[in-house]
Coordinates of C-alpha atoms in Angstrom, one line a residue:
M1179 CA -6.1 -27.7 17.9
V1180 CA -6.8 -26.0 14.6
Q1181 CA -10.0 -23.9 14.4
V1182 CA -11.6 -23.9 11.0
Q1183 CA -13.8 -20.9 9.9
V1184 CA -15.8 -20.7 6.7
A1185 CA -15.7 -17.1 5.4
S1186 CA -18.8 -15.1 6.3
V1187 CA -19.5 -14.4 2.6
F1188 CA -20.8 -18.0 2.6
S1189 CA -24.3 -18.1 4.0
N1190 CA -27.8 -19.1 3.3
Y1191 CA -29.3 -17.5 0.2
M1192 CA -25.8 -16.8 -1.3
V1193 CA -25.3 -16.6 -5.1
L1194 CA -22.5 -18.7 -6.6
Q1195 CA -21.1 -17.8 -10.0
R1196 CA -22.2 -20.1 -12.8
D1197 CA -19.8 -21.6 -15.4
K1198 CA -16.6 -20.8 -13.5
I1199 CA -14.6 -22.8 -10.9
I1200 CA -16.2 -22.0 -7.5
S1201 CA -13.8 -21.2 -4.7
I1202 CA -14.9 -22.1 -1.2
F1203 CA -12.6 -20.6 1.5
G1204 CA -12.1 -19.5 5.0
W1205 CA -9.4 -19.3 7.7
L1206 CA -7.5 -21.6 9.9
S1207 CA -6.3 -20.4 13.3
K1208 CA -4.8 -21.7 16.6
E1209 CA -7.1 -22.8 19.3
G1210 CA -5.9 -24.0 22.7
S1211 CA -2.3 -24.4 23.8
S1212 CA -0.6 -26.4 21.0
D1213 CA 3.1 -25.5 20.5
E1214 CA 4.0 -22.6 18.2
G1215 CA 5.2 -23.8 14.8
E1216 CA 3.6 -27.2 15.1
N1217 CA 2.5 -28.5 11.8
Q1218 CA -1.0 -29.9 11.7
T1219 CA -3.1 -31.4 8.8
V1220 CA -6.7 -30.4 8.3
Q1221 CA -9.0 -32.2 6.0
I1222 CA -11.7 -30.0 4.5
C1223 CA -14.4 -31.3 2.2
A1224 CA -17.0 -29.2 0.2
E1225 CA -20.1 -30.7 -1.3
L1226 CA -22.7 -28.9 -3.5
L1227 CA -26.1 -30.5 -3.8
D1228 CA -29.1 -29.6 -5.9
S1229 CA -32.7 -29.1 -4.7
N1230 CA -33.3 -32.9 -4.7
G1231 CA -30.2 -33.6 -2.7
S1232 CA -28.2 -35.0 -5.7
L1233 CA -24.5 -34.3 -5.7
L1234 CA -23.4 -31.6 -8.1
A1235 CA -19.8 -31.2 -7.1
K1236 CA -17.4 -32.4 -4.4
N1237 CA -13.8 -31.8 -3.5
L1238 CA -11.6 -32.7 -0.5
R1239 CA -8.3 -31.2 0.4
Q1240 CA -5.6 -32.0 2.9
I1241 CA -4.3 -28.6 4.2
E1242 CA -1.0 -28.2 6.1
F1243 CA -1.3 -25.6 8.8
T1244 CA 1.8 -24.1 10.4
Q1245 CA 1.0 -21.8 13.3
T1246 CA 3.6 -19.2 14.2
D1247 CA 1.6 -17.3 16.7
A1248 CA -1.9 -17.1 18.2
A1249 CA -2.9 -14.1 16.0
T1250 CA -2.0 -15.7 12.7
R1251 CA -4.9 -16.7 10.4
Q1252 CA -4.2 -18.8 7.4
K1253 CA -6.6 -18.8 4.4
W1254 CA -7.7 -22.2 3.1
I1255 CA -9.4 -22.7 -0.3
V1256 CA -11.3 -25.7 -1.7
Q1257 CA -12.5 -25.4 -5.3
L1258 CA -15.5 -27.0 -7.0
E1259 CA -16.0 -27.6 -10.7
P1260 CA -18.1 -25.1 -12.7
Q1261 CA -21.9 -25.4 -12.5
K1262 CA -24.8 -24.4 -14.6
Q1263 CA -27.6 -22.1 -13.5
N1264 CA -29.6 -23.5 -10.6
E1265 CA -31.7 -22.7 -7.6
D1266 CA -32.3 -24.0 -4.1
C1267 CA -29.0 -25.7 -3.8
T1268 CA -27.1 -26.7 -0.6
L1269 CA -23.4 -26.4 0.3
T1270 CA -21.9 -28.4 3.1
V1271 CA -18.3 -27.9 4.3
T1272 CA -16.9 -30.5 6.7
W1273 CA -13.6 -30.8 8.5
N1274 CA -11.9 -32.9 11.1
T1275 CA -13.9 -31.6 14.1
G1276 CA -17.0 -29.8 12.6
S1277 CA -19.1 -28.8 9.7
A1278 CA -21.2 -26.0 8.2
A1279 CA -24.2 -26.1 5.9
F1280 CA -25.8 -23.4 3.8
T1281 CA -29.2 -23.6 2.0
N1282 CA -31.3 -21.8 -0.5
I1283 CA -28.3 -21.1 -2.7
A1284 CA -28.7 -19.8 -6.3
I1285 CA -26.2 -20.4 -9.0
G1286 CA -26.3 -17.4 -11.3
E1287 CA -24.2 -14.2 -11.8
V1288 CA -22.1 -12.4 -9.2
W1289 CA -20.6 -8.9 -9.4
L1290 CA -18.6 -7.0 -6.8
A1291 CA -19.7 -3.4 -6.4
G1292 CA -16.7 -1.4 -5.4
G1293 CA -15.7 2.3 -5.0
Q1294 CA -16.8 5.1 -2.8
S1295 CA -19.9 7.1 -1.9
N1296 CA -21.7 7.1 -5.2
M1297 CA -21.5 3.3 -5.3
E1298 CA -22.4 3.3 -1.6
L1299 CA -25.4 5.5 -2.0
E1300 CA -28.4 3.5 -0.7
L1301 CA -31.5 2.5 -2.6
Q1302 CA -33.6 4.3 0.0
N1303 CA -31.8 7.6 -0.7
C1304 CA -31.9 7.6 -4.5
L1305 CA -34.5 9.3 -6.6
E1306 CA -36.0 6.0 -7.8
G1307 CA -35.7 4.2 -4.4
P1308 CA -39.2 4.8 -2.8
R1309 CA -41.0 3.4 -5.8
E1310 CA -38.7 0.4 -6.0
L1311 CA -39.1 -0.3 -2.3
A1312 CA -42.8 -0.1 -2.6
D1313 CA -42.7 -3.3 -4.6
I1314 CA -43.0 -5.4 -1.5
N1315 CA -42.7 -8.8 -3.1
G1316 CA -40.1 -7.8 -5.8
E1317 CA -42.4 -8.8 -8.6
Q1318 CA -40.9 -6.1 -10.8
G1319 CA -37.5 -7.8 -10.6
G1320 CA -36.2 -7.2 -7.1
K1321 CA -36.8 -10.8 -6.1
N1322 CA -34.1 -11.8 -8.6
V1323 CA -31.4 -9.8 -6.8
R1324 CA -29.4 -10.8 -3.7
F1325 CA -26.9 -8.7 -1.8
Y1326 CA -24.0 -9.3 0.5
Y1327 CA -22.4 -6.3 2.2
T1328 CA -18.8 -6.7 3.3
N1329 CA -18.2 -5.8 6.9
K1330 CA -17.6 -2.0 7.0
L1331 CA -15.0 -1.7 9.7
S1332 CA -11.4 -0.7 9.1
E1333 CA -9.8 -2.0 12.4
M1334 CA -9.6 -5.7 12.6
N1335 CA -10.1 -6.3 16.3
D1336 CA -12.4 -8.7 18.3
A1337 CA -15.4 -6.5 17.5
F1338 CA -14.7 -6.7 13.8
Y1339 CA -14.8 -10.5 13.8
A1340 CA -17.9 -10.7 16.0
I1341 CA -19.8 -8.3 13.7
E1342 CA -18.5 -10.1 10.6
K1343 CA -19.9 -13.4 11.8
K1344 CA -23.4 -11.9 11.7
S1345 CA -23.1 -10.7 8.1
C1346 CA -25.0 -12.7 5.5
W1347 CA -26.6 -12.7 2.1
Q1348 CA -29.9 -10.8 1.9
T1349 CA -32.8 -11.3 -0.4
W1350 CA -35.6 -8.8 -1.3
N1351 CA -37.5 -10.0 1.8
S1352 CA -34.8 -8.5 4.0
P1353 CA -35.7 -5.3 5.8
F1354 CA -32.1 -4.1 5.1
K1355 CA -32.6 -4.0 1.3
K1356 CA -33.2 -0.3 1.6
A1357 CA -29.5 0.0 2.4
W1358 CA -28.3 -1.8 -0.7
S1359 CA -26.2 0.1 -3.2
A1360 CA -28.6 1.8 -5.6
V1361 CA -26.3 1.6 -8.6
G1362 CA -25.5 -2.0 -7.8
Y1363 CA -29.2 -2.9 -7.4
F1364 CA -30.4 -1.4 -10.6
F1365 CA -27.5 -3.0 -12.5
A1366 CA -28.3 -6.4 -11.0
K1367 CA -32.0 -6.1 -11.6
K1368 CA -31.6 -5.3 -15.3
L1369 CA -28.9 -8.0 -15.7
A1370 CA -31.2 -10.6 -14.1
Q1371 CA -34.0 -9.6 -16.5
D1372 CA -31.7 -9.9 -19.5
L1373 CA -30.0 -13.1 -18.6
G1374 CA -32.9 -14.8 -16.9
C1375 CA -31.0 -15.8 -13.7
T1376 CA -30.5 -14.7 -10.1
V1377 CA -27.8 -12.0 -9.8
G1378 CA -25.8 -11.5 -6.6
L1379 CA -23.9 -8.4 -5.6
I1380 CA -21.1 -8.1 -3.1
G1381 CA -21.0 -4.5 -1.8
C1382 CA -17.4 -3.5 -1.1
N1383 CA -17.4 0.3 -1.0
W1384 CA -16.9 3.2 1.5
G1385 CA -17.5 6.9 1.0
G1386 CA -14.7 9.4 0.8
T1387 CA -12.0 6.8 0.0
S1388 CA -9.0 6.9 -2.3
A1389 CA -8.3 4.0 -4.6
S1390 CA -5.1 3.6 -2.6
T1391 CA -7.0 2.2 0.4
W1392 CA -8.4 -0.6 -1.8
M1393 CA -5.0 -1.9 -2.8
R1394 CA -2.2 -3.9 -1.1
R1395 CA 0.4 -1.5 0.2
E1396 CA 3.1 -3.3 -1.8
Y1397 CA 1.7 -2.0 -5.0
L1398 CA 2.1 1.6 -3.7
E1399 CA 5.5 1.0 -2.1
R1400 CA 7.2 -0.3 -5.2
D1401 CA 6.1 2.6 -7.5
E1402 CA 7.8 6.0 -7.2
D1403 CA 4.7 8.0 -8.1
L1404 CA 2.3 6.0 -6.0
A1405 CA 4.5 5.8 -2.9
T1406 CA 3.6 9.4 -2.1
Y1407 CA 0.1 8.1 -1.1
L1408 CA 1.9 6.4 1.9
T1409 CA 3.4 9.6 3.2
E1410 CA 0.8 12.3 2.6
P1411 CA -1.9 13.1 5.1
C1412 CA -5.2 11.1 4.7
S1413 CA -8.4 13.0 5.5
N1414 CA -10.3 9.7 6.1
P1415 CA -8.9 7.8 9.1
D1416 CA -10.7 4.7 7.9
G1417 CA -9.3 5.0 4.4
Q1418 CA -5.5 4.8 5.0
P1419 CA -3.6 3.2 2.1
G1420 CA -4.1 -0.5 2.1
M1421 CA -6.5 -0.4 5.0
L1422 CA -9.8 -1.4 3.3
Y1423 CA -8.1 -3.9 1.1
R1424 CA -7.1 -5.8 4.2
S1425 CA -10.4 -5.4 6.2
M1426 CA -12.9 -5.6 3.3
V1427 CA -11.5 -6.9 -0.1
N1428 CA -9.4 -9.6 1.4
R1429 CA -12.4 -10.9 3.5
V1430 CA -14.3 -11.8 0.3
L1431 CA -11.3 -12.8 -1.8
P1432 CA -11.3 -15.1 -3.8
Y1433 CA -15.1 -15.5 -3.9
T1434 CA -15.9 -16.4 -7.5
I1435 CA -17.3 -13.4 -9.4
K1436 CA -18.0 -12.5 -13.0
G1437 CA -16.6 -9.0 -12.7
V1438 CA -16.2 -5.8 -10.9
L1439 CA -18.4 -2.7 -11.0
W1440 CA -16.3 0.4 -10.0
Y1441 CA -17.4 3.9 -9.2
Q1442 CA -14.6 6.0 -7.7
G1443 CA -12.2 8.8 -8.3
E1444 CA -13.7 11.7 -6.5
S1445 CA -11.4 11.4 -3.5
D1446 CA -8.3 11.2 -5.8
D1447 CA -9.0 14.5 -7.5
H1448 CA -6.1 16.1 -5.5
K1449 CA -3.6 13.9 -7.6
P1450 CA -5.3 13.6 -10.9
H1451 CA -2.1 13.1 -12.9
A1452 CA -1.4 9.9 -10.9
Y1453 CA -4.9 8.4 -11.2
A1454 CA -4.4 6.4 -14.4
K1455 CA -1.5 4.6 -12.9
L1456 CA -3.2 4.2 -9.5
F1457 CA -6.4 2.7 -11.0
S1458 CA -4.4 0.5 -13.4
K1459 CA -2.4 -0.9 -10.4
L1460 CA -5.6 -1.5 -8.4
I1461 CA -6.9 -3.6 -11.3
D1462 CA -3.6 -5.5 -11.6
N1463 CA -3.7 -6.1 -7.8
W1464 CA -7.2 -7.5 -7.8
R1465 CA -6.7 -9.6 -10.9
T1466 CA -3.5 -11.0 -9.4
D1467 CA -5.1 -11.9 -6.1
W1468 CA -8.2 -13.3 -7.7
N1469 CA -5.9 -15.3 -10.0
E1470 CA -7.9 -14.0 -13.0
P1471 CA -5.7 -12.0 -15.3
E1472 CA -8.7 -10.9 -17.4
L1473 CA -11.2 -10.2 -14.7
P1474 CA -13.6 -7.7 -16.2
F1475 CA -13.9 -4.1 -14.8
V1476 CA -16.9 -2.1 -15.8
F1477 CA -16.5 1.4 -14.4
V1478 CA -18.0 4.9 -14.3
Q1479 CA -16.4 7.9 -15.7
L1480 CA -17.1 10.7 -13.3
P1481 CA -20.2 12.8 -13.9
G1482 CA -20.2 16.6 -13.8
F1483 CA -19.6 18.2 -10.4
R1484 CA -18.5 21.5 -9.1
K1485 CA -19.3 23.3 -5.8
E1486 CA -21.3 26.4 -6.5
S1487 CA -18.8 28.7 -5.0
D1488 CA -15.6 27.0 -6.4
K1489 CA -13.5 28.0 -9.3
D1490 CA -13.4 25.5 -12.1
F1491 CA -10.2 23.8 -11.1
K1492 CA -10.6 21.3 -14.0
H1493 CA -9.2 18.5 -11.9
W1494 CA -12.2 16.3 -12.5
C1495 CA -11.5 16.7 -16.2
L1496 CA -8.1 15.1 -15.6
I1497 CA -9.6 12.3 -13.6
R1498 CA -12.0 11.6 -16.5
A1499 CA -9.2 11.7 -18.9
A1500 CA -7.3 9.2 -16.7
Q1501 CA -10.3 6.9 -16.6
E1502 CA -10.6 6.9 -20.4
K1503 CA -6.9 6.2 -20.7
V1504 CA -7.4 3.1 -18.5
S1505 CA -10.3 1.9 -20.6
R1506 CA -8.1 2.1 -23.7
M1507 CA -4.8 0.8 -22.2
V1508 CA -6.0 -2.0 -19.9
Q1509 CA -7.5 -5.0 -21.4
N1510 CA -11.0 -6.1 -20.4
T1511 CA -12.0 -2.7 -18.9
W1512 CA -15.0 -0.8 -20.1
M1513 CA -15.9 2.8 -19.2
T1514 CA -19.4 4.1 -18.9
C1515 CA -19.6 7.9 -19.5
A1516 CA -21.8 9.7 -17.0
L1517 CA -20.9 13.3 -18.0
D1518 CA -24.6 14.2 -18.4
L1519 CA -25.8 12.6 -15.2
G1520 CA -24.3 15.1 -12.7
Q1521 CA -26.4 17.3 -10.4
F1522 CA -25.8 21.0 -9.8
N1523 CA -23.8 21.6 -6.6
E1524 CA -24.2 18.0 -5.5
I1525 CA -21.4 15.4 -5.5
H1526 CA -23.9 12.6 -5.0
P1527 CA -26.4 12.7 -7.9
K1528 CA -29.6 11.2 -6.6
S1529 CA -30.8 9.6 -9.8
K1530 CA -29.0 6.3 -10.2
R1531 CA -31.1 4.1 -12.4
V1532 CA -30.1 5.5 -15.8
L1533 CA -26.4 5.2 -14.9
A1534 CA -26.8 1.6 -13.6
E1535 CA -28.6 0.5 -16.7
R1536 CA -25.8 2.0 -18.9
L1537 CA -23.4 0.0 -16.9
E1538 CA -25.5 -3.1 -17.4
Q1539 CA -25.8 -2.7 -21.1
N1540 CA -22.0 -2.1 -21.2
A1541 CA -21.5 -5.4 -19.3
L1542 CA -24.1 -7.3 -21.3
V1543 CA -22.5 -6.5 -24.7
N1544 CA -18.8 -6.5 -23.8
V1545 CA -18.5 -9.1 -20.9
Y1546 CA -21.3 -11.5 -21.8
D1547 CA -21.8 -11.2 -25.6
K1548 CA -18.1 -10.6 -26.4
G1549 CA -19.0 -9.0 -29.8
Q1550 CA -21.4 -11.8 -30.8
K1551 CA -24.5 -9.6 -30.7
L1552 CA -26.4 -12.2 -28.7
H1553 CA -28.7 -9.5 -27.3
G1554 CA -29.0 -7.5 -30.5
K1555 CA -26.5 -4.8 -29.7
T1556 CA -22.8 -4.0 -30.3
A1557 CA -20.3 -1.8 -28.6
D1558 CA -21.4 1.1 -30.8
D1559 CA -24.8 0.8 -29.2
V1560 CA -23.8 0.8 -25.6
L1561 CA -20.6 2.9 -25.3
S1562 CA -20.2 6.7 -25.5
P1563 CA -18.5 8.1 -28.6
S1564 CA -14.9 8.6 -27.7
L1565 CA -12.1 10.5 -29.5
K1566 CA -10.0 8.4 -31.9
T1567 CA -7.9 10.8 -34.0
G1568 CA -7.5 14.5 -34.8
L1569 CA -6.3 15.9 -38.1
V1570 CA -5.5 19.5 -39.0
L1571 CA -6.8 20.6 -42.4
K1572 CA -5.6 23.9 -43.9
D1573 CA -6.5 26.1 -46.8
E1574 CA -5.2 29.4 -47.9
N1575 CA -6.8 31.6 -45.2
S1576 CA -8.0 29.2 -42.5
A1577 CA -7.6 25.9 -40.7
R1578 CA -9.9 23.4 -39.1
V1579 CA -9.6 20.2 -37.2
E1580 CA -11.3 17.0 -38.3
L1581 CA -11.9 14.7 -35.4
S1582 CA -12.9 11.0 -35.7
F1583 CA -14.6 8.9 -33.0
D1584 CA -15.1 5.4 -31.9
N1585 CA -18.6 4.2 -31.1
A1586 CA -20.2 6.7 -33.4
R1587 CA -21.2 4.5 -36.4
D1588 CA -24.5 6.3 -36.8
G1589 CA -23.2 9.8 -36.1
F1590 CA -24.1 12.5 -33.6
V1591 CA -26.9 14.8 -32.5
A1592 CA -26.5 18.3 -30.9
R1593 CA -28.9 19.1 -28.0
E1594 CA -29.6 22.1 -26.0
D1595 CA -28.8 21.9 -22.3
K1596 CA -30.3 25.2 -21.2
I1597 CA -30.5 24.5 -17.4
N1598 CA -26.9 23.4 -17.0
L1599 CA -25.8 26.2 -19.3
E1600 CA -27.4 28.7 -16.9
Y1601 CA -25.8 27.0 -13.9
Y1602 CA -22.5 27.1 -15.6
R1603 CA -22.9 30.7 -16.6
F1604 CA -23.9 31.6 -13.0
M1605 CA -20.8 29.9 -11.5
E1606 CA -18.4 31.4 -14.1
E1607 CA -19.8 34.9 -13.6
R1608 CA -19.2 34.5 -9.8
Q1609 CA -15.6 34.0 -10.8
N1610 CA -15.7 37.1 -13.1
N1611 CA -15.5 34.9 -16.2
K1612 CA -17.8 35.4 -19.2
L1613 CA -19.1 32.7 -21.4
P1614 CA -19.4 33.2 -25.2
A1615 CA -22.7 34.1 -26.6
V1616 CA -22.8 30.8 -28.4
F1617 CA -21.6 27.9 -26.3
T1618 CA -20.7 24.7 -28.0
G1619 CA -18.4 23.0 -25.5
F1620 CA -15.6 22.8 -28.1
E1621 CA -12.5 24.9 -27.7
I1622 CA -9.4 25.2 -29.9
A1623 CA -5.9 26.6 -29.1
G1624 CA -2.9 27.6 -31.1
A1625 CA 0.8 27.5 -30.0
D1626 CA 0.2 30.1 -27.3
G1627 CA -2.0 27.7 -25.4
E1628 CA -5.0 30.1 -25.3
F1629 CA -8.3 28.3 -25.9
Y1630 CA -11.1 29.9 -27.9
P1631 CA -14.6 28.8 -28.4
A1632 CA -15.0 26.7 -31.5
S1633 CA -17.8 26.1 -33.9
F1634 CA -18.5 22.6 -35.1
K1635 CA -19.9 20.6 -37.9
L1636 CA -21.3 17.0 -37.5
G1637 CA -20.5 14.4 -40.0
K1638 CA -19.1 14.6 -43.5
E1639 CA -20.7 15.0 -46.9
D1640 CA -19.1 11.8 -48.1
G1641 CA -21.2 9.8 -45.6
R1642 CA -18.7 9.4 -42.8
L1643 CA -20.9 10.1 -39.8
N1644 CA -18.3 9.5 -37.1
L1645 CA -16.5 12.8 -37.8
I1646 CA -16.8 16.3 -36.2
T1647 CA -15.0 19.2 -37.7
V1648 CA -14.2 22.2 -35.4
S1649 CA -12.7 25.6 -36.1
S1650 CA -12.3 29.2 -34.8
P1651 CA -11.4 32.3 -36.9
L1652 CA -9.2 33.3 -34.0
V1653 CA -6.9 30.2 -34.3
K1654 CA -5.1 30.0 -37.7
N1655 CA -2.7 27.2 -36.7
P1656 CA -4.5 24.7 -34.3
V1657 CA -2.4 22.9 -31.8
S1658 CA -5.0 21.6 -29.3
V1659 CA -8.7 20.8 -29.2
R1660 CA -10.8 20.0 -26.1
Y1661 CA -14.5 19.3 -25.5
A1662 CA -16.5 19.6 -22.2
W1663 CA -13.2 20.5 -20.4
F1664 CA -14.9 21.6 -17.2
N1665 CA -15.7 20.1 -13.9
Y1666 CA -19.4 20.8 -14.4
G1667 CA -21.2 22.3 -17.4
P1668 CA -23.7 21.8 -20.2
V1669 CA -23.5 18.5 -22.2
T1670 CA -24.5 19.2 -25.8
I1671 CA -23.2 16.4 -28.1
F1672 CA -24.6 12.9 -28.0
G1673 CA -24.2 9.9 -30.2
K1674 CA -27.2 8.7 -32.1
N1675 CA -27.1 5.8 -29.6
G1676 CA -28.3 8.3 -27.0
L1677 CA -25.1 8.4 -25.0
P1678 CA -23.0 11.6 -24.4
L1679 CA -19.8 12.3 -26.2
A1680 CA -17.0 11.5 -23.8
P1681 CA -14.9 14.6 -22.9
F1682 CA -11.5 14.9 -24.4
Y1683 CA -8.3 16.9 -24.8
I1684 CA -6.0 16.3 -27.8
N1685 CA -2.7 17.8 -28.8
L1686 CA -2.5 17.6 -32.6

């Protein structure tokens, strides 16, 4: 006999994605002593009803099941037509020998919150958490958010399946809301407010993990640069390449989602030059398996971080550069700069609300509005200024570099960052390095590759506000310019939109 299981991500209080085909799925497995290889047909029907019991959508499929051994589980999928926003709906799934019913379903927006520990950091442990959790009834917006946490076990044994069966969607009334992703929660709360609907989050994250564990191994095996992840030692036994894709991502795939929130990269700082390819392949992997070639990814560019006693290895600079490269090269990906949101000597910044709301504004404008300014803003309002071009300008005795930027329509503002400047000075002096008397964050180099502090000028007399001109009397023939090229340091240049200038390195 064939045993039918509905995936655990389907439960009471779930949120289904509106305005997209809804995928209902689960697994078929062998039960009893039927012969191996015996083909059996299973009829599975899914029905979605509104709060009055009226039928919204229905689909029935005949699924052929071929069992090769007792351990094999075959995924089944039944799809329902897209639905408009709704509340208090019911989903029933019936098959030859049984049925399952789920109630109190909302139809709204669903995002998957992926990555490692900074996405995993719980609401109760963030700076803004206690005040948020004190809102018992969620009247400030918490009641409009629901959360499903993917089973956090890497080994898929009997205990795994037993625990997974107990997982379910949680509402603000749940005592476990304190363990929700803080970044995910504040993102969803603001999105629910702006869109006027219930927002669901699927937590699929694990601290200390490389992007390689969130991908199918085949994507690593068939790439010469990425195959090294399969042979090098992994410091996290639960985060081996491909492991959490199998035990977490695949358990909620292909649940219909609007997009992916991603906050990761810290655990790949040992191979920063490979990260752009690694992250791009992960996006390709997920889009392929969700069968959505343009599935949106809204992700965090790493904030400032450096251990107090460490040298400035500048490997996080390279991760940030890789992240910006992905945002420029991979369609439907949008980066949220967090350079100014780091915390001294702390890899887990405790303040999460500002970052989450930056992510939300990014998604609102780029994923939902798609340039139509439905919520009164454009990309220039919600994205950090980022380098576009660099041009060397020379006169008889000197040279300067004119830099132009995207997302800087209204220009820039220079700010002091005295606290982080002192932290940076303290760390550098411990390494016997001395900072310049005037620190701007800009540096310029000639053909010898030696970088010198650069002065800067914001804007241009002709009214072009998206330009910054940099120069140094010590560099007569500029070859390279960089800004904020450190793991952790002061952030001094912001767009007039209030967002930090994204760090950059350009060879002219």
